[in-house]
Amino acid sequence: MTVDIALQEQLKALDIQILELLNQRARVIAQLPPCSAGQWDSYIVELQQTNTGTLSNEAVKRIWQSLNSNMVNTDDSERAHYLYEKSPNKWRTIVDLPNSASIGAGNFQIIAGPCAVESYEQLDAMAQVLSSYGVKILRGMAFKPRTSPYDFQGLGEEGLAIARQVADKYNMVLVSEILDASQIPMMYDYVDIFWVGSRNMHNSFLLRAVGEIDKPVILKRGFGATMKEWLMASEYILLGGNEDVILIERGIRTFNDWTRATLDISAVPLVKQHSHLPIVVDISHSAGRPDIATGLTAAAIASGADGLMVEVHPNPKQALSDAQQQLTPEQFADVVQTVARFQREPIAQL
Ligand code: PEP
Ligand code: MN
């Protein structure tokens, strides 16, 4: 009986020491950048190699695996650093693009094109107009995530081939939406920038997959996502090693029904305050209408955004998707004029 009590006291004293060590450990971890599951597994193997005690290596593995899950789930206030956050070493990400354009370098970049590739003639006509205005980044959407399965779903790979041909003809960078990680090998040679749409922002499997490729990724905000959820989605991509992430604010759902969504313009200065990632404003899916495009363009510039994204169609009334919101070439000319009128020196970074 006496022996048992002595052992129990010994156990408690050891546990108190372990607890203190775990607290010290948590403080160290909070200062480190997150590591990938693979890095953590190698770390555990290194620990097992130093194990000379009573515990089996399997037990060591189980214990440190559970410590890792604690680390990942650690309270926000304990994690000092996320990869998307500004730090003295990483104040601003500049995404360099193949045709020597860039996003995030202080210039206001326009990404434009129709909602979807419908034919060679349609995209060619559009790209000709856009490139005559100096647009360098072309939308070439071939897979459309539509609300109704009966609506136009995009031309698929044929649409990508058209888009590549047209982009090359006008020396434009091609962006196109990816819906599933399995499409990466097929899409890789066609596109310059992979585009993760609003509906896929929560698809962590896709985010991890595009985090492993060596091409830039545009990440749209989910229409029901908080700032934190959106930035954590970018963390998935950055964690895979892909540093070229561009955020797009595309409007969130509110009770307002005069616009398709509500452009959350405050997202721009908030991203600039918290993150080094560039941010672009989608004036099409946020508004859902063409008649307020110039006002939203001015707002995007004033907010400090790195650019805007807009849908333009040679004949919007005939468009196979988003007919109600695409700009005519004439309306696009007004947007370009607005950019020229309001663009000032790059807004000082917060
Ligand atoms: C798009 O930009 O092509 C699109 C489908 O928009 P969202 O994902 O924001 O709805
Ligand atoms: Mn659209």
mmCIF file with all atom_site columns, N, CA and C and ligand atoms in Angstrom, residues 115 139 141 144-145 177 195 197-199 220-221 223 250 260 282 285 309 311, ligand 1:
data_model
loop_
_atom_site.group_PDB
_atom_site.id
_atom_site.type_symbol
_atom_site.label_atom_id
_atom_site.label_alt_id
_atom_site.label_comp_id
_atom_site.label_asym_id
_atom_site.label_entity_id
_atom_site.label_seq_id
_atom_site.pdbx_PDB_ins_code
_atom_site.Cartn_x
_atom_site.Cartn_y
_atom_site.Cartn_z
_atom_site.occupancy
_atom_site.B_iso_or_equiv
_atom_site.pdbx_formal_charge
_atom_site.auth_seq_id
_atom_site.auth_comp_id
_atom_site.auth_asym_id
_atom_site.auth_atom_id
_atom_site.pdbx_PDB_model_num
ATOM   1  N N  . CYS A 1 115 ? -17.212 34.800 -69.977 1.00 0.00 ? 115 CYS A N  1
ATOM   2  C CA . CYS A 1 115 ? -17.452 33.864 -68.869 1.00 0.00 ? 115 CYS A CA 1
ATOM   3  C C  . CYS A 1 115 ? -16.913 32.496 -69.265 1.00 0.00 ? 115 CYS A C  1
ATOM   4  N N  . ARG A 1 139 ? -9.163  35.242 -69.673 1.00 0.00 ? 139 ARG A N  1
ATOM   5  C CA . ARG A 1 139 ? -10.005 34.159 -69.145 1.00 0.00 ? 139 ARG A CA 1
ATOM   6  C C  . ARG A 1 139 ? -10.274 33.180 -70.281 1.00 0.00 ? 139 ARG A C  1
ATOM   7  N N  . MET A 1 141 ? -12.191 29.939 -69.855 1.00 0.00 ? 141 MET A N  1
ATOM   8  C CA . MET A 1 141 ? -12.840 28.925 -69.021 1.00 0.00 ? 141 MET A CA 1
ATOM   9  C C  . MET A 1 141 ? -13.475 27.827 -69.876 1.00 0.00 ? 141 MET A C  1
ATOM   10 N N  . LYS A 1 144 ? -17.193 24.716 -66.600 1.00 0.00 ? 144 LYS A N  1
ATOM   11 C CA . LYS A 1 144 ? -18.014 25.676 -65.883 1.00 0.00 ? 144 LYS A CA 1
ATOM   12 C C  . LYS A 1 144 ? -18.804 25.008 -64.755 1.00 0.00 ? 144 LYS A C  1
ATOM   13 N N  . PRO A 1 145 ? -18.596 25.445 -63.536 1.00 0.00 ? 145 PRO A N  1
ATOM   14 C CA . PRO A 1 145 ? -19.361 24.873 -62.416 1.00 0.00 ? 145 PRO A CA 1
ATOM   15 C C  . PRO A 1 145 ? -20.738 25.548 -62.333 1.00 0.00 ? 145 PRO A C  1
ATOM   16 N N  . GLU A 1 177 ? -10.283 27.663 -65.159 1.00 0.00 ? 177 GLU A N  1
ATOM   17 C CA . GLU A 1 177 ? -10.742 27.058 -63.889 1.00 0.00 ? 177 GLU A CA 1
ATOM   18 C C  . GLU A 1 177 ? -10.569 25.548 -63.882 1.00 0.00 ? 177 GLU A C  1
ATOM   19 N N  . TRP A 1 195 ? -7.058  28.207 -61.806 1.00 0.00 ? 195 TRP A N  1
ATOM   20 C CA . TRP A 1 195 ? -8.076  29.058 -61.181 1.00 0.00 ? 195 TRP A CA 1
ATOM   21 C C  . TRP A 1 195 ? -8.964  28.175 -60.310 1.00 0.00 ? 195 TRP A C  1
ATOM   22 N N  . GLY A 1 197 ? -12.266 28.159 -58.248 1.00 0.00 ? 197 GLY A N  1
ATOM   23 C CA . GLY A 1 197 ? -13.453 29.000 -58.148 1.00 0.00 ? 197 GLY A CA 1
ATOM   24 C C  . GLY A 1 197 ? -14.071 29.010 -56.755 1.00 0.00 ? 197 GLY A C  1
ATOM   25 N N  . SER A 1 198 ? -15.050 29.881 -56.627 1.00 0.00 ? 198 SER A N  1
ATOM   26 C CA . SER A 1 198 ? -15.712 30.099 -55.349 1.00 0.00 ? 198 SER A CA 1
ATOM   27 C C  . SER A 1 198 ? -16.240 28.794 -54.721 1.00 0.00 ? 198 SER A C  1
ATOM   28 N N  . ARG A 1 199 ? -16.842 27.966 -55.568 1.00 0.00 ? 199 ARG A N  1
ATOM   29 C CA . ARG A 1 199 ? -17.452 26.724 -55.041 1.00 0.00 ? 199 ARG A CA 1
ATOM   30 C C  . ARG A 1 199 ? -16.422 25.727 -54.564 1.00 0.00 ? 199 ARG A C  1
ATOM   31 N N  . LYS A 1 220 ? -10.362 32.109 -55.603 1.00 0.00 ? 220 LYS A N  1
ATOM   32 C CA . LYS A 1 220 ? -11.513 32.983 -55.354 1.00 0.00 ? 220 LYS A CA 1
ATOM   33 C C  . LYS A 1 220 ? -12.070 32.737 -53.957 1.00 0.00 ? 220 LYS A C  1
ATOM   34 N N  . ARG A 1 221 ? -12.621 33.775 -53.392 1.00 0.00 ? 221 ARG A N  1
ATOM   35 C CA . ARG A 1 221 ? -13.245 33.630 -52.075 1.00 0.00 ? 221 ARG A CA 1
ATOM   36 C C  . ARG A 1 221 ? -14.568 32.891 -52.239 1.00 0.00 ? 221 ARG A C  1
ATOM   37 N N  . PHE A 1 223 ? -18.386 32.206 -51.725 1.00 0.00 ? 223 PHE A N  1
ATOM   38 C CA . PHE A 1 223 ? -19.373 33.287 -51.534 1.00 0.00 ? 223 PHE A CA 1
ATOM   39 C C  . PHE A 1 223 ? -19.986 33.284 -50.133 1.00 0.00 ? 223 PHE A C  1
ATOM   40 N N  . ARG A 1 250 ? -14.788 38.132 -54.722 1.00 0.00 ? 250 ARG A N  1
ATOM   41 C CA . ARG A 1 250 ? -15.822 38.017 -55.768 1.00 0.00 ? 250 ARG A CA 1
ATOM   42 C C  . ARG A 1 250 ? -17.230 38.269 -55.253 1.00 0.00 ? 250 ARG A C  1
ATOM   43 N N  . ARG A 1 260 ? -25.875 40.497 -57.645 1.00 0.00 ? 260 ARG A N  1
ATOM   44 C CA . ARG A 1 260 ? -25.830 39.030 -57.535 1.00 0.00 ? 260 ARG A CA 1
ATOM   45 C C  . ARG A 1 260 ? -25.220 38.606 -56.199 1.00 0.00 ? 260 ARG A C  1
ATOM   46 N N  . ASP A 1 282 ? -13.172 41.005 -58.403 1.00 0.00 ? 282 ASP A N  1
ATOM   47 C CA . ASP A 1 282 ? -14.057 40.525 -59.475 1.00 0.00 ? 282 ASP A CA 1
ATOM   48 C C  . ASP A 1 282 ? -15.286 41.431 -59.505 1.00 0.00 ? 282 ASP A C  1
ATOM   49 N N  . HIS A 1 285 ? -18.921 38.863 -61.049 1.00 0.00 ? 285 HIS A N  1
ATOM   50 C CA . HIS A 1 285 ? -19.758 37.945 -60.266 1.00 0.00 ? 285 HIS A CA 1
ATOM   51 C C  . HIS A 1 285 ? -20.261 38.597 -58.982 1.00 0.00 ? 285 HIS A C  1
ATOM   52 N N  . MET A 1 309 ? -10.948 41.766 -62.188 1.00 0.00 ? 309 MET A N  1
ATOM   53 C CA . MET A 1 309 ? -11.326 40.682 -63.065 1.00 0.00 ? 309 MET A CA 1
ATOM   54 C C  . MET A 1 309 ? -12.706 41.021 -63.598 1.00 0.00 ? 309 MET A C  1
ATOM   55 N N  . GLU A 1 311 ? -15.751 40.078 -66.806 1.00 0.00 ? 311 GLU A N  1
ATOM   56 C CA . GLU A 1 311 ? -16.209 39.262 -67.935 1.00 0.00 ? 311 GLU A CA 1
ATOM   57 C C  . GLU A 1 311 ? -16.654 40.177 -69.074 1.00 0.00 ? 311 GLU A C  1
HETATM 58 C C1 . PEP B 2 .   ? -15.777 32.576 -62.629 1.00 0.00 ? 1   PEP B C1 1
HETATM 59 O O1 . PEP B 2 .   ? -15.142 33.566 -62.303 1.00 0.00 ? 1   PEP B O1 1
HETATM 60 O O2 . PEP B 2 .   ? -15.606 32.009 -63.722 1.00 0.00 ? 1   PEP B O2 1
HETATM 61 C C2 . PEP B 2 .   ? -16.775 32.014 -61.707 1.00 0.00 ? 1   PEP B C2 1
HETATM 62 C C3 . PEP B 2 .   ? -17.433 30.897 -61.992 1.00 0.00 ? 1   PEP B C3 1
HETATM 63 O O3 . PEP B 2 .   ? -16.965 32.740 -60.584 1.00 0.00 ? 1   PEP B O3 1
HETATM 64 P P1 . PEP B 2 .   ? -17.243 32.238 -59.080 1.00 0.00 ? 1   PEP B P1 1
HETATM 65 O O4 . PEP B 2 .   ? -16.412 30.993 -58.880 1.00 0.00 ? 1   PEP B O4 1
HETATM 66 O O5 . PEP B 2 .   ? -16.766 33.393 -58.261 1.00 0.00 ? 1   PEP B O5 1
HETATM 67 O O6 . PEP B 2 .   ? -18.705 32.014 -58.971 1.00 0.00 ? 1   PEP B O6 1
#
